[in-house]
Amino acid sequence: MHSPTFAPSAERVPVSRIRALADVAFGMADVLSLQFGESTLPTPPYVIEAVNRAAQEGWTYYSPNQGLPSLRDAIANLIARLHAVEIDPSEIQVNSGGVQALNLAIKCVVDPGDEAIVLSPNWPNGSAMVEMFGARAVEVPMARAGQRFMPDVEAMESAVTARTRLLLYASPSNPLGWTATVAEQQMLLDFARQHGLWLLTDEVYERIYYGGQGRAEGGLGQAGSGQIAPSILKLSSREDAVIVVNSFSKTYCMTGWRLGWMVSRADFVQKAAQLNEFIVSHAPTMIQRGGEAAIAQGEDDIAAMVEEFQERRDFCAGMLREVSGVNLPEPEGAFYLFPQLEGIDDSYQFSLDLLRKTHVAVAPGSAFGNGGEGSIRICYAPGMDVLKPAMERICEFIASYGGVKQ
């Protein structure tokens, strides 16, 4: 009798190299952890109070698969305030975190045998989800233009086939910190329109942005009370095949609460809500109420958080730029540095050596797909009590590491 095997689509999904390195770190004592994309800032008390109050008031039953109408109204009002774009609540799907939003969005548009272009280096979950559904993730590396990354249009054109259904990118990017300009967003939108593709953009880090061309016209950033990365929603029509994924995790320090959303055409959201029934049904009802409190009361905390992150970014970047053999692009958003180390062709081994010898954990660039090898990702969201000793050890290790060209 033959033993049953795993589905081929499951077998094709690689082990996360971030998690593989983290598992080594978990077995060690006194590790300074910069490998995960999470800040050490606590969830605001008004969110916790709102969730506790909601549970006590009986918000413990099913909600609509699409999410509470009151939360979808709050998200629509938030988008109008930030980006001066009017979104109908029927175009919003609430999810159990940004990961589940991406998963549901990809499930709605790819089938086995299809292909998806993924701008890379990119957070590996998007490519893994494409592969989980039996499709093929075609990772197209970003081009370098001085201290910036930019989409490589020629490479994207070469990657399109008759099976291509989806174009996926993130802005601000994890791990690059790259943030698409309005002109770059228009190019990506035009590319998707020309080739008849769904355009899926991960805008989870839109509020963690340090200025530049991305101030939203007529929105909060224009008013001077905050910075917002530009959104593709500003350029796309309500008939475009555009899906925007967002989350409460990074902006409101709610990673463990698992609450996110996506915005798209009403017909897409209707289908997504239908399929959501068979995946998770809906985000927990009382946590959705906490999301409403976050939107209503979180603005001052966001501004203070981003200011703190920018100080940490500048501190860490300043130290790295003093080290020979390090090429560091300017991160415009999110809370990551992605330095390229000259002469390193195995970033996992480098990161493992760094961990074992200095007790500092970073993520290997190879974990983020095509174009990531030779770099490491450093998360600067932890506090300075962690960052200062960690960066001292990282810089000393790079300077002494045999593979890095001095």
mmCIF file of C-alpha atoms in Angstrom:
data_model
loop_
_atom_site.group_PDB
_atom_site.id
_atom_site.type_symbol
_atom_site.label_atom_id
_atom_site.label_comp_id
_atom_site.label_asym_id
_atom_site.label_seq_id
_atom_site.Cartn_x
_atom_site.Cartn_y
_atom_site.Cartn_z
ATOM 1 C CA MET A 1 0.000 0.000 0.000
ATOM 2 C CA HIS A 2 1.364 3.374 -1.013
ATOM 3 C CA SER A 3 1.434 6.138 1.595
ATOM 4 C CA PRO A 4 -0.472 9.278 0.500
ATOM 5 C CA THR A 5 1.731 12.236 -0.364
ATOM 6 C CA PHE A 6 1.461 15.980 0.046
ATOM 7 C CA ALA A 7 -0.092 18.051 -2.708
ATOM 8 C CA PRO A 8 2.547 19.089 -5.274
ATOM 9 C CA SER A 9 1.579 22.744 -4.776
ATOM 10 C CA ALA A 10 2.362 22.415 -1.054
ATOM 11 C CA GLU A 11 5.680 20.724 -1.790
ATOM 12 C CA ARG A 12 6.727 23.612 -4.044
ATOM 13 C CA VAL A 13 6.502 26.161 -1.221
ATOM 14 C CA PRO A 14 10.016 26.615 0.218
ATOM 15 C CA VAL A 15 10.805 26.816 3.916
ATOM 16 C CA SER A 16 11.073 30.447 5.043
ATOM 17 C CA ARG A 17 14.752 31.261 5.512
ATOM 18 C CA ILE A 18 13.726 33.958 7.993
ATOM 19 C CA ARG A 19 11.993 31.332 10.099
ATOM 20 C CA ALA A 20 14.853 28.840 9.665
ATOM 21 C CA LEU A 21 17.323 31.351 11.077
ATOM 22 C CA ALA A 22 14.884 32.402 13.796
ATOM 23 C CA ASP A 23 14.543 28.783 14.911
ATOM 24 C CA VAL A 24 18.304 28.739 15.530
ATOM 25 C CA ALA A 25 18.015 32.010 17.465
ATOM 26 C CA PHE A 26 15.186 30.625 19.610
ATOM 27 C CA GLY A 27 17.598 27.975 20.882
ATOM 28 C CA MET A 28 20.144 30.575 22.014
ATOM 29 C CA ALA A 29 20.235 32.872 25.024
ATOM 30 C CA ASP A 30 20.459 36.676 24.992
ATOM 31 C CA VAL A 31 19.877 37.169 21.275
ATOM 32 C CA LEU A 32 19.266 40.705 19.989
ATOM 33 C CA SER A 33 16.464 40.115 17.492
ATOM 34 C CA LEU A 34 16.318 42.263 14.354
ATOM 35 C CA GLN A 35 15.080 39.506 12.037
ATOM 36 C CA PHE A 36 11.318 39.946 12.367
ATOM 37 C CA GLY A 37 9.197 42.806 11.034
ATOM 38 C CA GLU A 38 7.688 43.934 14.302
ATOM 39 C CA SER A 39 8.141 46.892 16.604
ATOM 40 C CA THR A 40 8.444 46.581 20.360
ATOM 41 C CA LEU A 41 5.851 49.328 20.875
ATOM 42 C CA PRO A 42 2.755 48.044 22.698
ATOM 43 C CA THR A 43 -0.775 48.098 21.329
ATOM 44 C CA PRO A 44 -2.363 51.412 22.403
ATOM 45 C CA PRO A 45 -4.527 51.118 25.545
ATOM 46 C CA TYR A 46 -7.601 52.560 23.813
ATOM 47 C CA VAL A 47 -7.571 49.600 21.392
ATOM 48 C CA ILE A 48 -7.324 47.092 24.234
ATOM 49 C CA GLU A 49 -10.081 48.873 26.146
ATOM 50 C CA ALA A 50 -12.330 48.935 23.064
ATOM 51 C CA VAL A 51 -11.861 45.188 22.462
ATOM 52 C CA ASN A 52 -12.509 44.353 26.132
ATOM 53 C CA ARG A 53 -15.587 46.577 26.158
ATOM 54 C CA ALA A 54 -16.862 45.028 22.929
ATOM 55 C CA ALA A 55 -16.526 41.526 24.365
ATOM 56 C CA GLN A 56 -18.381 42.573 27.524
ATOM 57 C CA GLU A 57 -21.103 44.211 25.439
ATOM 58 C CA GLY A 58 -21.704 41.016 23.481
ATOM 59 C CA TRP A 59 -19.739 41.575 20.274
ATOM 60 C CA THR A 60 -18.839 37.886 20.366
ATOM 61 C CA TYR A 61 -21.049 36.570 17.565
ATOM 62 C CA TYR A 62 -20.607 36.248 13.810
ATOM 63 C CA SER A 63 -20.166 39.365 11.730
ATOM 64 C CA PRO A 64 -20.773 39.586 7.970
ATOM 65 C CA ASN A 65 -18.057 37.827 5.950
ATOM 66 C CA GLN A 66 -17.153 41.236 4.537
ATOM 67 C CA GLY A 67 -16.671 42.756 7.990
ATOM 68 C CA LEU A 68 -18.713 45.008 10.260
ATOM 69 C CA PRO A 69 -20.401 47.828 8.300
ATOM 70 C CA SER A 70 -19.228 50.304 10.946
ATOM 71 C CA LEU A 71 -15.575 49.287 10.446
ATOM 72 C CA ARG A 72 -15.871 49.433 6.661
ATOM 73 C CA ASP A 73 -17.375 52.913 6.997
ATOM 74 C CA ALA A 74 -14.441 53.934 9.216
ATOM 75 C CA ILE A 75 -11.913 52.582 6.688
ATOM 76 C CA ALA A 76 -13.655 54.380 3.816
ATOM 77 C CA ASN A 77 -13.535 57.641 5.787
ATOM 78 C CA LEU A 78 -9.852 57.045 6.586
ATOM 79 C CA ILE A 79 -9.001 56.592 2.897
ATOM 80 C CA ALA A 80 -10.913 59.764 2.021
ATOM 81 C CA ARG A 81 -9.007 61.688 4.703
ATOM 82 C CA LEU A 82 -5.584 60.315 3.800
ATOM 83 C CA HIS A 83 -5.783 60.185 0.019
ATOM 84 C CA ALA A 84 -8.821 62.290 -0.956
ATOM 85 C CA VAL A 85 -10.289 59.218 -2.687
ATOM 86 C CA GLU A 86 -13.935 58.317 -2.216
ATOM 87 C CA ILE A 87 -14.350 54.571 -1.632
ATOM 88 C CA ASP A 88 -17.742 52.983 -1.090
ATOM 89 C CA PRO A 89 -17.838 50.547 1.882
ATOM 90 C CA SER A 90 -19.037 47.892 -0.600
ATOM 91 C CA GLU A 91 -15.509 48.065 -2.075
ATOM 92 C CA ILE A 92 -13.855 47.130 1.236
ATOM 93 C CA GLN A 93 -13.256 43.605 2.569
ATOM 94 C CA VAL A 94 -12.137 43.216 6.195
ATOM 95 C CA ASN A 95 -9.735 40.332 6.839
ATOM 96 C CA SER A 96 -7.933 38.518 9.629
ATOM 97 C CA GLY A 97 -4.694 40.412 9.002
ATOM 98 C CA GLY A 98 -2.861 41.546 5.910
ATOM 99 C CA VAL A 99 -1.558 38.010 5.315
ATOM 100 C CA GLN A 100 -5.089 36.657 5.010
ATOM 101 C CA ALA A 101 -6.052 39.589 2.784
ATOM 102 C CA LEU A 102 -3.189 38.756 0.403
ATOM 103 C CA ASN A 103 -4.100 35.079 0.517
ATOM 104 C CA LEU A 104 -7.734 35.743 -0.322
ATOM 105 C CA ALA A 105 -6.891 38.260 -3.049
ATOM 106 C CA ILE A 106 -4.485 35.865 -4.783
ATOM 107 C CA LYS A 107 -6.961 32.989 -4.467
ATOM 108 C CA CYS A 108 -9.565 35.085 -6.264
ATOM 109 C CA VAL A 109 -7.425 35.697 -9.368
ATOM 110 C CA VAL A 110 -5.047 32.766 -10.005
ATOM 111 C CA ASP A 111 -5.603 29.105 -10.827
ATOM 112 C CA PRO A 112 -3.157 26.204 -11.182
ATOM 113 C CA GLY A 113 -0.961 26.833 -14.207
ATOM 114 C CA ASP A 114 -1.320 30.616 -14.075
ATOM 115 C CA GLU A 115 1.615 32.960 -13.488
ATOM 116 C CA ALA A 116 2.120 36.053 -11.340
ATOM 117 C CA ILE A 117 4.853 38.651 -11.738
ATOM 118 C CA VAL A 118 6.284 39.639 -8.358
ATOM 119 C CA LEU A 119 8.591 42.655 -8.089
ATOM 120 C CA SER A 120 11.539 41.423 -6.055
ATOM 121 C CA PRO A 121 13.145 41.477 -3.503
ATOM 122 C CA ASN A 122 9.790 41.219 -1.793
ATOM 123 C CA TRP A 123 8.276 39.845 1.391
ATOM 124 C CA PRO A 124 8.273 36.102 0.578
ATOM 125 C CA ASN A 125 4.680 35.372 1.570
ATOM 126 C CA GLY A 126 3.217 36.733 -1.668
ATOM 127 C CA SER A 127 5.273 34.419 -3.880
ATOM 128 C CA ALA A 128 4.629 31.501 -1.532
ATOM 129 C CA MET A 129 0.871 32.057 -1.713
ATOM 130 C CA VAL A 130 0.953 32.075 -5.504
ATOM 131 C CA GLU A 131 2.771 28.726 -5.411
ATOM 132 C CA MET A 132 0.343 27.335 -2.811
ATOM 133 C CA PHE A 133 -2.510 27.798 -5.257
ATOM 134 C CA GLY A 134 -0.680 25.885 -7.959
ATOM 135 C CA ALA A 135 0.375 28.951 -9.937
ATOM 136 C CA ARG A 136 3.926 30.114 -10.652
ATOM 137 C CA ALA A 137 5.537 33.190 -9.090
ATOM 138 C CA VAL A 138 7.855 34.893 -11.591
ATOM 139 C CA GLU A 139 10.130 37.140 -9.543
ATOM 140 C CA VAL A 140 11.437 40.153 -11.473
ATOM 141 C CA PRO A 141 14.279 41.967 -9.659
ATOM 142 C CA MET A 142 14.030 45.696 -9.151
ATOM 143 C CA ALA A 143 16.622 47.795 -10.986
ATOM 144 C CA ARG A 144 19.086 50.040 -9.152
ATOM 145 C CA ALA A 145 19.225 53.735 -10.002
ATOM 146 C CA GLY A 146 21.849 55.314 -7.768
ATOM 147 C CA GLN A 147 20.568 55.106 -4.206
ATOM 148 C CA ARG A 148 17.051 54.096 -5.276
ATOM 149 C CA PHE A 149 15.420 50.953 -6.535
ATOM 150 C CA MET A 150 12.944 51.200 -9.409
ATOM 151 C CA PRO A 151 10.748 48.797 -11.402
ATOM 152 C CA ASP A 152 12.558 47.243 -14.372
ATOM 153 C CA VAL A 153 10.021 47.679 -17.167
ATOM 154 C CA GLU A 154 12.031 45.754 -19.767
ATOM 155 C CA ALA A 155 12.382 42.788 -17.422
ATOM 156 C CA MET A 156 8.665 42.938 -16.645
ATOM 157 C CA GLU A 157 7.827 42.918 -20.351
ATOM 158 C CA SER A 158 10.080 39.900 -20.854
ATOM 159 C CA ALA A 159 8.344 38.080 -18.001
ATOM 160 C CA VAL A 160 4.798 38.406 -19.370
ATOM 161 C CA THR A 161 3.342 35.280 -20.993
ATOM 162 C CA ALA A 162 -0.098 34.153 -22.063
ATOM 163 C CA ARG A 163 -0.490 32.621 -18.577
ATOM 164 C CA THR A 164 0.277 35.824 -16.623
ATOM 165 C CA ARG A 165 -2.703 36.938 -14.542
ATOM 166 C CA LEU A 166 -1.307 39.107 -11.762
ATOM 167 C CA LEU A 167 1.318 41.769 -10.979
ATOM 168 C CA LEU A 168 2.238 42.026 -7.288
ATOM 169 C CA TYR A 169 4.382 44.645 -5.562
ATOM 170 C CA ALA A 170 4.692 46.361 -2.175
ATOM 171 C CA SER A 171 5.079 50.080 -1.483
ATOM 172 C CA PRO A 172 6.576 50.997 0.936
ATOM 173 C CA SER A 173 8.511 47.800 0.460
ATOM 174 C CA ASN A 174 9.461 45.097 2.866
ATOM 175 C CA PRO A 175 12.461 44.582 2.753
ATOM 176 C CA LEU A 176 13.748 47.484 0.637
ATOM 177 C CA GLY A 177 12.102 50.528 2.168
ATOM 178 C CA TRP A 178 11.559 51.585 -1.485
ATOM 179 C CA THR A 179 8.393 53.604 -2.004
ATOM 180 C CA ALA A 180 6.903 53.949 -5.472
ATOM 181 C CA THR A 181 6.641 57.504 -6.756
ATOM 182 C CA VAL A 182 3.413 58.619 -8.378
ATOM 183 C CA ALA A 183 5.108 58.289 -11.787
ATOM 184 C CA GLU A 184 6.214 54.722 -10.988
ATOM 185 C CA GLN A 185 2.720 53.831 -9.814
ATOM 186 C CA GLN A 186 1.260 55.204 -13.042
ATOM 187 C CA MET A 187 3.721 53.093 -15.026
ATOM 188 C CA LEU A 188 2.735 49.945 -13.114
ATOM 189 C CA LEU A 189 -0.947 50.712 -13.551
ATOM 190 C CA ASP A 190 -0.499 51.302 -17.288
ATOM 191 C CA PHE A 191 1.479 48.052 -17.559
ATOM 192 C CA ALA A 192 -1.316 46.093 -15.870
ATOM 193 C CA ARG A 193 -3.960 47.706 -18.058
ATOM 194 C CA GLN A 194 -1.968 47.053 -21.241
ATOM 195 C CA HIS A 195 -1.505 43.354 -20.469
ATOM 196 C CA GLY A 196 -4.914 42.743 -18.906
ATOM 197 C CA LEU A 197 -3.507 41.898 -15.469
ATOM 198 C CA TRP A 198 -4.788 42.229 -11.957
ATOM 199 C CA LEU A 199 -2.594 44.683 -10.044
ATOM 200 C CA LEU A 200 -2.184 43.753 -6.382
ATOM 201 C CA THR A 201 -0.310 46.222 -4.178
ATOM 202 C CA ASP A 202 0.654 45.764 -0.549
ATOM 203 C CA GLU A 203 0.362 49.172 1.158
ATOM 204 C CA VAL A 204 0.638 47.896 4.728
ATOM 205 C CA TYR A 205 3.455 50.370 5.523
ATOM 206 C CA GLU A 206 1.811 53.442 3.953
ATOM 207 C CA ARG A 207 1.831 55.404 7.232
ATOM 208 C CA ILE A 208 5.481 54.587 8.000
ATOM 209 C CA TYR A 209 6.880 56.980 5.430
ATOM 210 C CA TYR A 210 9.541 59.643 5.744
ATOM 211 C CA GLY A 211 8.522 62.201 3.161
ATOM 212 C CA GLY A 212 9.352 62.980 -0.437
ATOM 213 C CA GLN A 213 7.023 62.922 -3.411
ATOM 214 C CA GLY A 214 4.411 60.835 -1.670
ATOM 215 C CA ARG A 215 2.321 63.391 0.158
ATOM 216 C CA ALA A 216 -1.280 62.723 -0.689
ATOM 217 C CA GLU A 217 -2.799 65.626 -2.601
ATOM 218 C CA GLY A 218 -5.659 67.043 -0.599
ATOM 219 C CA GLY A 219 -5.148 64.401 2.073
ATOM 220 C CA LEU A 220 -3.658 64.317 5.541
ATOM 221 C CA GLY A 221 -0.069 64.588 4.293
ATOM 222 C CA GLN A 222 -0.844 67.750 2.321
ATOM 223 C CA ALA A 223 -2.340 69.290 5.433
ATOM 224 C CA GLY A 224 0.987 68.934 7.193
ATOM 225 C CA SER A 225 -0.175 66.713 10.074
ATOM 226 C CA GLY A 226 1.571 63.597 8.801
ATOM 227 C CA GLN A 227 3.267 61.848 5.901
ATOM 228 C CA ILE A 228 1.576 59.214 3.761
ATOM 229 C CA ALA A 229 3.079 57.167 0.994
ATOM 230 C CA PRO A 230 1.212 57.597 -2.305
ATOM 231 C CA SER A 231 -1.532 55.059 -2.941
ATOM 232 C CA ILE A 232 -2.422 53.453 -6.255
ATOM 233 C CA LEU A 233 -6.047 54.210 -5.321
ATOM 234 C CA LYS A 234 -5.344 57.840 -6.204
ATOM 235 C CA LEU A 235 -4.617 56.907 -9.831
ATOM 236 C CA SER A 236 -6.922 53.988 -10.526
ATOM 237 C CA SER A 237 -10.570 54.174 -11.502
ATOM 238 C CA ARG A 238 -13.211 52.182 -9.688
ATOM 239 C CA GLU A 239 -13.388 49.885 -12.747
ATOM 240 C CA ASP A 240 -9.672 49.043 -12.769
ATOM 241 C CA ALA A 241 -8.559 45.527 -11.831
ATOM 242 C CA VAL A 242 -6.660 46.908 -8.816
ATOM 243 C CA ILE A 243 -6.512 45.375 -5.331
ATOM 244 C CA VAL A 244 -4.937 47.228 -2.390
ATOM 245 C CA VAL A 245 -4.084 45.321 0.781
ATOM 246 C CA ASN A 246 -3.626 47.095 4.100
ATOM 247 C CA SER A 247 -3.436 46.202 7.774
ATOM 248 C CA PHE A 248 -3.732 47.477 11.324
ATOM 249 C CA SER A 249 -0.593 45.556 12.334
ATOM 250 C CA LYS A 250 2.214 48.032 11.663
ATOM 251 C CA THR A 251 0.390 51.366 11.796
ATOM 252 C CA TYR A 252 -1.435 50.693 15.066
ATOM 253 C CA CYS A 253 0.974 48.185 16.688
ATOM 254 C CA MET A 254 -1.597 45.394 16.410
ATOM 255 C CA THR A 255 0.443 42.544 14.910
ATOM 256 C CA GLY A 256 -0.982 39.869 17.199
ATOM 257 C CA TRP A 257 -4.580 40.978 16.775
ATOM 258 C CA ARG A 258 -4.755 39.879 13.099
ATOM 259 C CA LEU A 259 -6.872 42.570 11.471
ATOM 260 C CA GLY A 260 -6.511 43.958 7.960
ATOM 261 C CA TRP A 261 -8.479 44.928 4.883
ATOM 262 C CA MET A 262 -8.402 45.206 1.129
ATOM 263 C CA VAL A 263 -9.978 47.592 -1.350
ATOM 264 C CA SER A 264 -11.038 46.702 -4.868
ATOM 265 C CA ARG A 265 -13.906 46.781 -7.337
ATOM 266 C CA ALA A 266 -17.292 45.982 -5.822
ATOM 267 C CA ASP A 267 -17.620 42.777 -7.881
ATOM 268 C CA PHE A 268 -14.216 41.567 -6.687
ATOM 269 C CA VAL A 269 -15.052 42.305 -3.048
ATOM 270 C CA GLN A 270 -18.369 40.487 -3.431
ATOM 271 C CA LYS A 271 -16.531 37.387 -4.649
ATOM 272 C CA ALA A 272 -13.863 37.754 -1.932
ATOM 273 C CA ALA A 273 -16.540 37.959 0.776
ATOM 274 C CA GLN A 274 -18.159 34.814 -0.621
ATOM 275 C CA LEU A 275 -14.862 32.882 -0.548
ATOM 276 C CA ASN A 276 -13.986 34.268 2.885
ATOM 277 C CA GLU A 277 -16.810 32.123 4.290
ATOM 278 C CA PHE A 278 -14.807 28.998 3.442
ATOM 279 C CA ILE A 279 -11.451 30.270 4.740
ATOM 280 C CA VAL A 280 -11.955 32.127 8.023
ATOM 281 C CA SER A 281 -15.578 33.373 7.811
ATOM 282 C CA HIS A 282 -14.625 36.814 9.131
ATOM 283 C CA ALA A 283 -12.210 38.643 11.392
ATOM 284 C CA PRO A 284 -13.095 38.325 15.103
ATOM 285 C CA THR A 285 -15.989 40.649 15.802
ATOM 286 C CA MET A 286 -14.678 42.265 18.983
ATOM 287 C CA ILE A 287 -11.281 42.897 17.343
ATOM 288 C CA GLN A 288 -13.030 44.693 14.494
ATOM 289 C CA ARG A 289 -14.412 47.056 17.124
ATOM 290 C CA GLY A 290 -10.849 47.583 18.307
ATOM 291 C CA GLY A 291 -9.925 48.547 14.735
ATOM 292 C CA GLU A 292 -12.584 51.253 14.820
ATOM 293 C CA ALA A 293 -11.027 52.653 18.004
ATOM 294 C CA ALA A 294 -7.567 52.594 16.410
ATOM 295 C CA ILE A 295 -8.758 54.647 13.440
ATOM 296 C CA ALA A 296 -10.666 57.084 15.641
ATOM 297 C CA GLN A 297 -7.921 57.743 18.194
ATOM 298 C CA GLY A 298 -4.577 56.715 16.692
ATOM 299 C CA GLU A 299 -3.308 59.743 14.749
ATOM 300 C CA ASP A 300 -1.135 61.311 17.438
ATOM 301 C CA ASP A 301 0.460 57.965 18.229
ATOM 302 C CA ILE A 302 1.229 57.326 14.547
ATOM 303 C CA ALA A 303 3.020 60.660 14.172
ATOM 304 C CA ALA A 304 5.124 60.044 17.292
ATOM 305 C CA MET A 305 5.914 56.480 16.212
ATOM 306 C CA VAL A 306 7.093 57.496 12.731
ATOM 307 C CA GLU A 307 9.285 60.237 14.181
ATOM 308 C CA GLU A 308 10.873 57.664 16.478
ATOM 309 C CA PHE A 309 11.381 55.200 13.620
ATOM 310 C CA GLN A 310 13.065 57.865 11.513
ATOM 311 C CA GLU A 311 15.536 58.594 14.310
ATOM 312 C CA ARG A 312 16.301 54.873 14.587
ATOM 313 C CA ARG A 313 16.676 54.563 10.812
ATOM 314 C CA ASP A 314 19.126 57.453 10.679
ATOM 315 C CA PHE A 315 21.152 56.045 13.573
ATOM 316 C CA CYS A 316 21.442 52.558 12.046
ATOM 317 C CA ALA A 317 22.078 53.816 8.510
ATOM 318 C CA GLY A 318 24.745 56.204 9.759
ATOM 319 C CA MET A 319 26.647 53.377 11.411
ATOM 320 C CA LEU A 320 26.449 51.093 8.370
ATOM 321 C CA ARG A 321 27.666 53.800 5.994
ATOM 322 C CA GLU A 322 30.890 54.038 7.993
ATOM 323 C CA VAL A 323 31.713 50.411 7.162
ATOM 324 C CA SER A 324 33.720 49.622 4.036
ATOM 325 C CA GLY A 325 32.067 47.200 1.601
ATOM 326 C CA VAL A 326 28.500 48.181 2.534
ATOM 327 C CA ASN A 327 26.183 49.656 -0.096
ATOM 328 C CA LEU A 328 23.023 50.975 1.521
ATOM 329 C CA PRO A 329 20.124 52.301 -0.599
ATOM 330 C CA GLU A 330 18.087 55.093 1.000
ATOM 331 C CA PRO A 331 14.958 53.590 2.619
ATOM 332 C CA GLU A 332 11.975 55.889 2.060
ATOM 333 C CA GLY A 333 9.436 54.006 4.148
ATOM 334 C CA ALA A 334 8.708 50.954 6.342
ATOM 335 C CA PHE A 335 11.236 50.092 9.097
ATOM 336 C CA TYR A 336 13.945 48.085 7.361
ATOM 337 C CA LEU A 337 17.462 48.552 6.039
ATOM 338 C CA PHE A 338 18.613 46.290 3.200
ATOM 339 C CA PRO A 339 22.380 46.791 2.906
ATOM 340 C CA GLN A 340 24.240 44.994 0.150
ATOM 341 C CA LEU A 341 27.529 43.465 1.328
ATOM 342 C CA GLU A 342 30.142 43.391 -1.415
ATOM 343 C CA GLY A 343 31.629 39.939 -1.929
ATOM 344 C CA ILE A 344 28.892 38.048 -0.057
ATOM 345 C CA ASP A 345 27.158 35.399 -2.179
ATOM 346 C CA ASP A 346 25.518 33.393 0.632
ATOM 347 C CA SER A 347 23.556 35.755 2.830
ATOM 348 C CA TYR A 348 22.028 32.908 4.840
ATOM 349 C CA GLN A 349 25.448 31.603 5.875
ATOM 350 C CA PHE A 350 26.576 35.150 6.648
ATOM 351 C CA SER A 351 23.495 35.721 8.827
ATOM 352 C CA LEU A 352 23.990 32.380 10.551
ATOM 353 C CA ASP A 353 27.638 33.196 11.282
ATOM 354 C CA LEU A 354 26.607 36.620 12.580
ATOM 355 C CA LEU A 355 24.030 35.039 14.876
ATOM 356 C CA ARG A 356 26.328 32.379 16.278
ATOM 357 C CA LYS A 357 29.292 34.699 16.863
ATOM 358 C CA THR A 358 27.562 37.901 18.012
ATOM 359 C CA HIS A 359 24.076 36.797 19.156
ATOM 360 C CA VAL A 360 22.431 39.255 16.753
ATOM 361 C CA ALA A 361 19.699 37.934 14.441
ATOM 362 C CA VAL A 362 18.992 39.532 11.050
ATOM 363 C CA ALA A 363 17.157 38.182 8.009
ATOM 364 C CA PRO A 364 19.177 36.917 5.025
ATOM 365 C CA GLY A 365 18.533 38.755 1.771
ATOM 366 C CA SER A 366 18.030 35.450 -0.044
ATOM 367 C CA ALA A 367 14.795 35.010 1.932
ATOM 368 C CA PHE A 368 13.232 37.798 -0.136
ATOM 369 C CA GLY A 369 13.590 36.195 -3.534
ATOM 370 C CA ASN A 370 15.303 37.058 -6.772
ATOM 371 C CA GLY A 371 17.657 40.022 -6.347
ATOM 372 C CA GLY A 372 17.995 39.664 -2.582
ATOM 373 C CA GLU A 373 21.139 37.560 -2.393
ATOM 374 C CA GLY A 374 24.176 39.401 -1.078
ATOM 375 C CA SER A 375 22.114 41.608 1.232
ATOM 376 C CA ILE A 376 20.694 41.338 4.739
ATOM 377 C CA ARG A 377 17.533 42.847 6.165
ATOM 378 C CA ILE A 378 17.792 44.727 9.427
ATOM 379 C CA CYS A 379 14.577 45.707 11.212
ATOM 380 C CA TYR A 380 15.108 48.955 13.115
ATOM 381 C CA ALA A 381 11.700 48.940 14.819
ATOM 382 C CA PRO A 382 13.023 47.679 18.192
ATOM 383 C CA GLY A 383 14.099 50.216 20.801
ATOM 384 C CA MET A 384 17.529 51.853 21.022
ATOM 385 C CA ASP A 385 18.419 49.624 23.972
ATOM 386 C CA VAL A 386 18.466 46.781 21.427
ATOM 387 C CA LEU A 387 19.560 48.678 18.313
ATOM 388 C CA LYS A 388 22.678 50.328 19.736
ATOM 389 C CA PRO A 389 24.487 47.157 20.882
ATOM 390 C CA ALA A 390 23.145 45.174 17.935
ATOM 391 C CA MET A 391 24.417 47.658 15.347
ATOM 392 C CA GLU A 392 27.817 47.875 17.048
ATOM 393 C CA ARG A 393 28.150 44.089 16.806
ATOM 394 C CA ILE A 394 26.876 43.991 13.189
ATOM 395 C CA CYS A 395 29.297 46.669 12.011
ATOM 396 C CA GLU A 396 32.251 45.091 13.791
ATOM 397 C CA PHE A 397 31.351 41.681 12.335
ATOM 398 C CA ILE A 398 31.022 43.000 8.766
ATOM 399 C CA ALA A 399 34.375 44.759 9.057
ATOM 400 C CA SER A 400 36.070 41.546 10.143
ATOM 401 C CA TYR A 401 34.174 39.083 7.938
ATOM 402 C CA GLY A 402 36.389 37.463 5.334
ATOM 403 C CA GLY A 403 33.879 37.576 2.487
ATOM 404 C CA VAL A 404 33.105 41.290 2.575
ATOM 405 C CA LYS A 405 35.309 43.349 0.288
ATOM 406 C CA GLN A 406 37.055 46.102 2.198
#
